[in-house]
XYZ file of N, CA and C in Angstrom:
489
model
N 41.539 19.296 33.057
C 41.371 17.865 33.053
C 42.581 17.207 32.397
N 42.855 16.039 32.834
C 43.987 15.311 32.283
C 43.616 14.754 30.914
N 44.592 14.602 30.029
C 44.340 14.117 28.665
C 43.656 12.748 28.633
N 43.967 11.870 29.591
C 43.344 10.546 29.551
C 41.830 10.626 29.786
N 41.360 11.636 30.549
C 39.932 11.809 30.756
C 39.251 12.252 29.461
N 39.921 13.120 28.706
C 39.390 13.534 27.404
C 39.291 12.335 26.471
N 40.322 11.521 26.461
C 40.339 10.345 25.587
C 39.238 9.377 26.004
N 39.093 9.121 27.294
C 38.053 8.215 27.788
C 36.653 8.762 27.456
N 36.465 10.054 27.627
C 35.183 10.667 27.308
C 34.885 10.532 25.814
N 35.872 10.788 24.975
C 35.717 10.670 23.529
C 35.390 9.233 23.134
N 36.093 8.276 23.712
C 35.836 6.861 23.421
C 34.418 6.485 23.859
N 34.019 6.915 25.036
C 32.676 6.615 25.541
C 31.589 7.178 24.615
N 31.733 8.452 24.229
C 30.728 9.082 23.363
C 30.680 8.421 21.986
N 31.825 8.114 21.442
C 31.890 7.448 20.132
C 31.208 6.089 20.197
N 31.470 5.348 21.248
C 30.861 4.031 21.423
C 29.349 4.145 21.580
N 28.905 5.088 22.368
C 27.469 5.262 22.602
C 26.742 5.587 21.298
N 27.283 6.520 20.508
C 26.645 6.881 19.250
C 26.716 5.743 18.244
N 27.806 5.034 18.188
C 27.958 3.908 17.267
C 26.974 2.800 17.609
N 26.826 2.494 18.882
C 25.899 1.449 19.309
C 24.468 1.814 18.931
N 24.104 3.081 19.118
C 22.768 3.512 18.774
C 22.527 3.391 17.270
N 23.501 3.779 16.475
C 23.394 3.675 15.023
C 23.305 2.212 14.606
N 24.096 1.354 15.213
C 24.064 -0.074 14.907
C 22.701 -0.657 15.280
N 22.175 -0.257 16.424
C 20.872 -0.742 16.864
C 19.781 -0.336 15.869
N 19.781 0.923 15.437
C 18.768 1.391 14.476
C 18.884 0.654 13.156
N 20.096 0.464 12.676
C 20.318 -0.230 11.412
C 19.858 -1.687 11.517
N 20.145 -2.316 12.645
C 19.725 -3.703 12.866
C 18.205 -3.801 12.865
N 17.533 -2.877 13.553
C 16.068 -2.875 13.572
C 15.494 -2.692 12.165
N 16.124 -1.834 11.382
C 15.669 -1.605 10.003
C 15.840 -2.870 9.159
N 16.964 -3.549 9.300
C 17.211 -4.783 8.543
C 16.213 -5.869 8.941
N 15.959 -6.008 10.232
C 14.994 -7.003 10.714
C 13.599 -6.664 10.209
N 13.222 -5.397 10.260
C 11.922 -4.950 9.764
C 11.748 -5.323 8.293
N 12.751 -5.024 7.489
C 12.681 -5.327 6.060
C 12.653 -6.824 5.804
N 13.392 -7.582 6.587
C 13.401 -9.035 6.430
C 12.019 -9.609 6.733
N 11.390 -9.124 7.799
C 10.041 -9.567 8.142
C 9.073 -9.254 7.012
N 9.197 -8.054 6.429
C 8.294 -7.648 5.352
C 8.502 -8.494 4.104
N 9.724 -8.946 3.870
C 9.980 -9.797 2.712
C 9.390 -11.186 2.894
N 9.229 -11.617 4.129
C 8.641 -12.931 4.401
C 7.120 -12.824 4.397
N 6.593 -11.872 5.146
C 5.148 -11.621 5.209
C 4.933 -10.126 4.991
N 4.384 -9.783 3.846
C 4.168 -8.373 3.518
C 3.217 -7.732 4.525
N 3.534 -6.510 4.889
C 2.746 -5.775 5.877
C 1.813 -4.795 5.166
N 0.543 -4.854 5.506
C -0.478 -3.952 4.983
C -1.110 -3.261 6.177
N -1.282 -1.950 6.102
C -1.830 -1.229 7.239
C -3.207 -0.674 6.889
N -4.244 -1.309 7.420
C -5.614 -0.891 7.122
C -6.168 0.087 8.150
N -5.366 0.421 9.164
C -5.852 1.311 10.222
C -5.208 2.690 10.202
N -3.996 2.793 9.654
C -3.271 4.060 9.638
C -2.868 4.365 8.193
N -3.206 5.547 7.688
C -2.845 5.866 6.298
C -1.382 6.274 6.158
N -0.889 6.126 4.956
C 0.419 6.655 4.547
C 1.603 6.101 5.339
N 1.487 4.899 5.866
C 2.639 4.295 6.528
C 3.669 3.922 5.468
N 4.892 3.670 5.904
C 5.928 3.281 4.927
C 5.536 1.982 4.239
N 4.809 1.110 4.964
C 4.391 -0.155 4.356
C 3.337 0.080 3.290
N 2.386 0.956 3.548
C 1.350 1.232 2.553
C 1.948 1.883 1.306
N 2.922 2.744 1.494
C 3.598 3.358 0.343
C 4.375 2.307 -0.445
N 4.975 1.373 0.266
C 5.720 0.296 -0.406
C 4.758 -0.606 -1.189
N 3.614 -0.925 -0.575
C 2.626 -1.757 -1.270
C 2.097 -1.026 -2.503
N 1.862 0.285 -2.396
C 1.414 1.089 -3.535
C 2.396 0.913 -4.692
N 3.666 1.057 -4.398
C 4.715 0.913 -5.407
C 4.694 -0.487 -6.024
N 4.546 -1.504 -5.205
C 4.538 -2.883 -5.701
C 3.342 -3.173 -6.605
N 2.176 -2.673 -6.244
C 0.970 -2.978 -7.013
C 0.822 -2.123 -8.260
N 1.220 -0.850 -8.177
C 0.991 0.061 -9.299
C 2.263 0.357 -10.098
N 3.383 -0.192 -9.661
C 4.669 -0.129 -10.369
C 5.288 1.259 -10.441
N 4.951 2.113 -9.488
C 5.620 3.399 -9.327
C 5.355 3.900 -7.913
N 6.300 4.667 -7.407
C 6.163 5.207 -6.044
C 5.041 6.235 -6.010
N 4.373 6.367 -4.882
C 3.312 7.380 -4.783
C 3.865 8.775 -5.085
N 3.191 9.476 -5.961
C 3.592 10.838 -6.297
C 3.064 11.796 -5.226
N 3.422 13.052 -5.315
C 3.094 14.013 -4.251
C 1.595 14.215 -4.064
N 0.786 13.914 -5.077
C -0.666 14.087 -4.964
C -1.346 12.916 -4.256
N -0.637 11.817 -4.071
C -1.223 10.613 -3.469
C -1.172 10.735 -1.947
N -2.344 10.708 -1.342
C -2.473 10.874 0.112
C -3.471 9.855 0.654
N -3.436 9.661 1.949
C -4.397 8.786 2.637
C -4.413 7.369 2.064
N -3.238 6.800 1.883
C -3.137 5.438 1.349
C -3.447 4.444 2.469
N -4.521 3.710 2.258
C -4.867 2.590 3.126
C -4.776 1.327 2.276
N -4.392 0.234 2.875
C -4.423 -1.012 2.135
C -4.672 -2.190 3.057
N -5.145 -3.250 2.449
C -5.528 -4.453 3.179
C -5.261 -5.661 2.298
N -4.880 -6.762 2.898
C -4.693 -8.013 2.164
C -5.326 -9.160 2.924
N -5.980 -10.021 2.183
C -6.470 -11.289 2.703
C -5.760 -12.354 1.882
N -4.739 -12.944 2.469
C -3.926 -13.924 1.750
C -4.041 -15.323 2.359
N -5.105 -15.546 3.093
C -5.313 -16.842 3.719
C -5.853 -17.816 2.674
N -5.358 -19.012 2.708
C -5.762 -20.087 1.793
C -5.288 -19.783 0.369
N -6.067 -20.214 -0.605
C -5.625 -20.113 -1.996
C -6.054 -18.833 -2.690
N -7.142 -18.251 -2.229
C -7.641 -17.028 -2.846
C -7.039 -15.814 -2.152
N -6.769 -14.782 -2.946
C -6.179 -13.561 -2.403
C -7.054 -12.368 -2.756
N -7.141 -11.437 -1.828
C -7.846 -10.182 -2.069
C -6.983 -9.047 -1.536
N -6.808 -8.011 -2.358
C -6.036 -6.828 -1.969
C -6.913 -5.607 -2.213
N -6.978 -4.734 -1.224
C -7.795 -3.522 -1.337
C -6.945 -2.298 -1.006
N -7.113 -1.247 -1.798
C -6.441 0.034 -1.580
C -7.463 1.149 -1.711
N -7.232 2.196 -0.979
C -7.993 3.421 -1.149
C -7.021 4.567 -0.914
N -7.124 5.612 -1.728
C -6.221 6.755 -1.604
C -6.768 7.922 -2.405
N -6.359 9.106 -2.038
C -6.694 10.301 -2.800
C -5.582 10.565 -3.802
N -5.976 10.982 -5.002
C -4.986 11.303 -6.034
C -5.643 12.181 -7.097
N -4.817 12.712 -7.982
C -5.372 13.494 -9.090
C -5.555 12.599 -10.319
N -6.116 13.164 -11.368
C -6.410 12.385 -12.580
C -5.148 11.884 -13.269
N -4.071 12.638 -13.180
C -2.814 12.215 -13.803
C -2.357 10.890 -13.219
N -2.404 10.781 -11.910
C -2.011 9.531 -11.248
C -2.987 8.417 -11.595
N -4.273 8.733 -11.610
C -5.278 7.735 -11.969
C -4.971 7.155 -13.349
N -4.735 8.025 -14.338
C -4.471 7.544 -15.693
C -3.154 6.778 -15.788
N -2.200 7.131 -14.951
C -0.939 6.387 -14.916
C -1.175 4.953 -14.424
N -2.009 4.801 -13.406
C -2.347 3.466 -12.897
C -3.110 2.676 -13.956
N -4.083 3.309 -14.587
C -4.877 2.648 -15.631
C -3.967 2.152 -16.747
N -3.041 2.988 -17.153
C -2.102 2.617 -18.211
C -1.159 1.500 -17.761
N -0.618 1.643 -16.569
C 0.340 0.665 -16.055
C -0.285 -0.728 -15.912
N -1.527 -0.778 -15.453
C -2.201 -2.055 -15.239
C -3.004 -2.513 -16.457
N -3.041 -1.679 -17.496
C -3.764 -1.979 -18.731
C -5.244 -2.243 -18.468
N -5.848 -1.341 -17.703
C -7.263 -1.453 -17.379
C -8.103 -0.797 -18.471
N -9.334 -1.252 -18.590
C -10.268 -0.721 -19.578
C -11.529 -0.295 -18.843
N -12.086 0.845 -19.240
C -13.288 1.327 -18.568
C -14.480 0.433 -18.907
N -15.222 0.039 -17.892
C -16.432 -0.767 -18.078
C -17.519 0.078 -18.726
N -18.563 -0.580 -19.211
C -19.663 0.121 -19.869
C -20.633 0.767 -18.881
N -20.670 0.233 -17.656
C -21.627 0.729 -16.671
C -21.079 0.477 -15.262
N -21.725 1.064 -14.262
C -21.279 0.804 -12.886
C -21.253 -0.697 -12.594
N -20.274 -1.105 -11.816
C -20.107 -2.529 -11.518
C -19.420 -2.676 -10.164
N -20.127 -3.245 -9.224
C -19.533 -3.564 -7.933
C -19.798 -5.035 -7.624
N -19.542 -5.888 -8.621
C -19.811 -7.313 -8.463
C -18.885 -7.966 -7.435
N -17.824 -7.285 -7.066
C -16.901 -7.826 -6.059
C -17.324 -7.462 -4.640
N -18.482 -6.855 -4.481
C -18.919 -6.372 -3.173
C -18.901 -7.472 -2.113
N -19.227 -8.685 -2.487
C -19.288 -9.779 -1.527
C -17.957 -10.138 -0.887
N -16.850 -9.841 -1.549
C -15.539 -10.167 -0.973
C -14.854 -8.943 -0.365
N -15.469 -7.780 -0.515
C -14.878 -6.564 0.045
C -15.057 -6.532 1.555
N -14.025 -6.084 2.238
C -14.065 -5.945 3.691
C -14.712 -4.606 4.066
N -15.165 -4.509 5.291
C -15.785 -3.275 5.779
C -14.745 -2.417 6.489
N -14.446 -1.276 5.898
C -13.524 -0.299 6.477
C -14.139 1.083 6.333
N -13.773 1.990 7.213
C -14.242 3.373 7.104
C -13.772 4.007 5.795
N -12.625 3.577 5.298
C -12.035 4.163 4.101
C -12.526 3.500 2.801
N -13.382 2.507 2.907
C -13.890 1.795 1.727
C -15.401 1.966 1.681
N -15.917 2.665 0.672
C -17.333 3.002 0.583
C -18.042 2.122 -0.460
N -18.564 0.978 -0.005
C -19.239 0.032 -0.904
C -20.435 0.671 -1.610
N -21.175 1.484 -0.882
C -22.372 2.113 -1.460
C -22.000 3.062 -2.600
N -20.950 3.819 -2.418
C -20.515 4.751 -3.460
C -20.080 3.985 -4.714
N -19.422 2.842 -4.509
C -18.923 2.065 -5.643
C -20.038 1.525 -6.529
N -21.222 1.345 -5.968
C -22.361 0.848 -6.755
C -22.727 1.809 -7.884
N -22.366 3.086 -7.738
C -22.742 4.094 -8.731
C -21.572 4.563 -9.592
N -20.379 4.008 -9.369
C -19.207 4.423 -10.140
C -18.861 3.366 -11.184
N -18.498 3.824 -12.362
C -18.078 2.914 -13.426
C -16.586 2.644 -13.277
N -16.210 1.393 -13.102
C -14.799 1.089 -12.854
C -13.980 0.923 -14.129
N -12.698 0.967 -13.948
C -11.741 0.501 -14.940
C -11.395 -0.900 -14.466
N -11.325 -1.858 -15.373
C -11.140 -3.227 -14.915
C -10.396 -4.092 -15.925
N -10.096 -5.291 -15.460
C -9.404 -6.275 -16.296
C -9.637 -7.637 -15.662
N -9.681 -8.662 -16.508
C -9.844 -10.030 -16.026
C -8.829 -10.912 -16.753
N -8.174 -11.760 -15.987
C -7.239 -12.726 -16.566
C -7.841 -14.110 -16.348
N -8.212 -14.766 -17.420
C -8.903 -16.048 -17.315
C -8.025 -17.172 -16.774
N -6.768 -17.210 -17.187
C -5.889 -18.326 -16.814
C -5.789 -18.502 -15.298
N -5.577 -17.409 -14.580
C -5.445 -17.479 -13.122
C -6.697 -16.980 -12.400
N -7.728 -16.667 -13.178
C -8.979 -16.141 -12.630
C -8.708 -14.967 -11.696
N -7.949 -14.005 -12.211
C -7.603 -12.798 -11.461
C -8.406 -11.626 -12.019
N -8.847 -10.761 -11.099
C -9.663 -9.609 -11.467
C -9.073 -8.348 -10.853
N -9.138 -7.247 -11.605
C -8.677 -5.942 -11.142
C -9.813 -4.945 -11.350
N -10.108 -4.158 -10.340
C -11.107 -3.098 -10.440
C -10.535 -1.826 -9.842
N -10.740 -0.715 -10.524
C -10.319 0.594 -10.042
C -11.463 1.577 -10.284
N -11.989 2.119 -9.196
C -13.036 3.132 -9.272
C -12.434 4.479 -8.878
N -13.012 5.549 -9.408
C -12.540 6.887 -9.033
C -13.734 7.787 -8.780
N -13.766 8.368 -7.597
C -14.801 9.316 -7.212
C -14.268 10.723 -7.490
N -14.779 11.345 -8.533
C -14.270 12.657 -8.942
C -14.556 13.740 -7.911
N -15.639 13.602 -7.163
C -15.982 14.605 -6.156
C -14.941 14.640 -5.039
N -14.602 13.473 -4.515
C -13.638 13.379 -3.410
C -12.205 13.170 -3.879
N -12.030 13.005 -5.203
C -10.710 12.705 -5.779
C -10.093 11.493 -5.072
N -10.930 10.456 -4.967
C -10.528 9.262 -4.227
C -10.627 8.031 -5.118
N -9.568 7.228 -5.093
C -9.525 5.988 -5.855
C -9.746 4.805 -4.931
N -10.433 3.811 -5.460
C -10.663 2.549 -4.765
C -10.167 1.444 -5.698
N -9.334 0.581 -5.183
C -8.755 -0.478 -6.005
C -8.908 -1.820 -5.303
N -9.337 -2.819 -6.044
C -9.381 -4.173 -5.510
C -8.810 -5.120 -6.565
N -8.041 -6.062 -6.086
C -7.480 -7.116 -6.943
C -7.738 -8.422 -6.212
N -8.280 -9.391 -6.945
C -8.572 -10.667 -6.294
C -8.487 -11.790 -7.297
N -8.303 -12.984 -6.765
C -8.321 -14.170 -7.607
C -9.249 -15.209 -6.972
N -9.646 -16.128 -7.800
C -10.595 -17.159 -7.318
C -10.095 -18.536 -7.699
C-alpha cells in the first residue's frame, strides 16, 4: 500500500476514536449537569450510580463494600420534602450513619411517619412497626430523621422529612 493510504487510515481511525471519546465525555457532562439541577433518585433499580451518589450526600460518606441494594426515593414537590432509602449493610456502617447524623435510639418502636411513606417492594412498613428507630428532630425547620435496622435481614430503612 502507498504511504498516503496508511496516513489516511491512521487519520480516519484517530478521528473515529476521538469523536467517540468526545461524545461519551459530553454525555457524562450533560448527565452530571442535569443531576445538579434536579437530583436523580432511582426507586426501581438498586445500586445505580445515582443511588450511590445520593447515599454519599445524605450520609456523608461513600457506600462501603458491605452496602448493597441501595434504593432511594424523593418527594420534593411543594414545600415539604420526603426522602426514603433502603439498603443492606453491616453494623459498622449502621453505627457510622448513626454517628454521622447524630441520631439517638428511641425508647420504643416508632413508625409515626407511616402516613407519608410511599409503597415500594423494598420498603416494609409492617416490619418498621416493630423496630425501634434511631432518630432526631430539628424544631427550627421541623425536620425529622428516622433510621431503622432489621438485624435478621441486615437491612436499613431511612426516612428524612420536613413539614
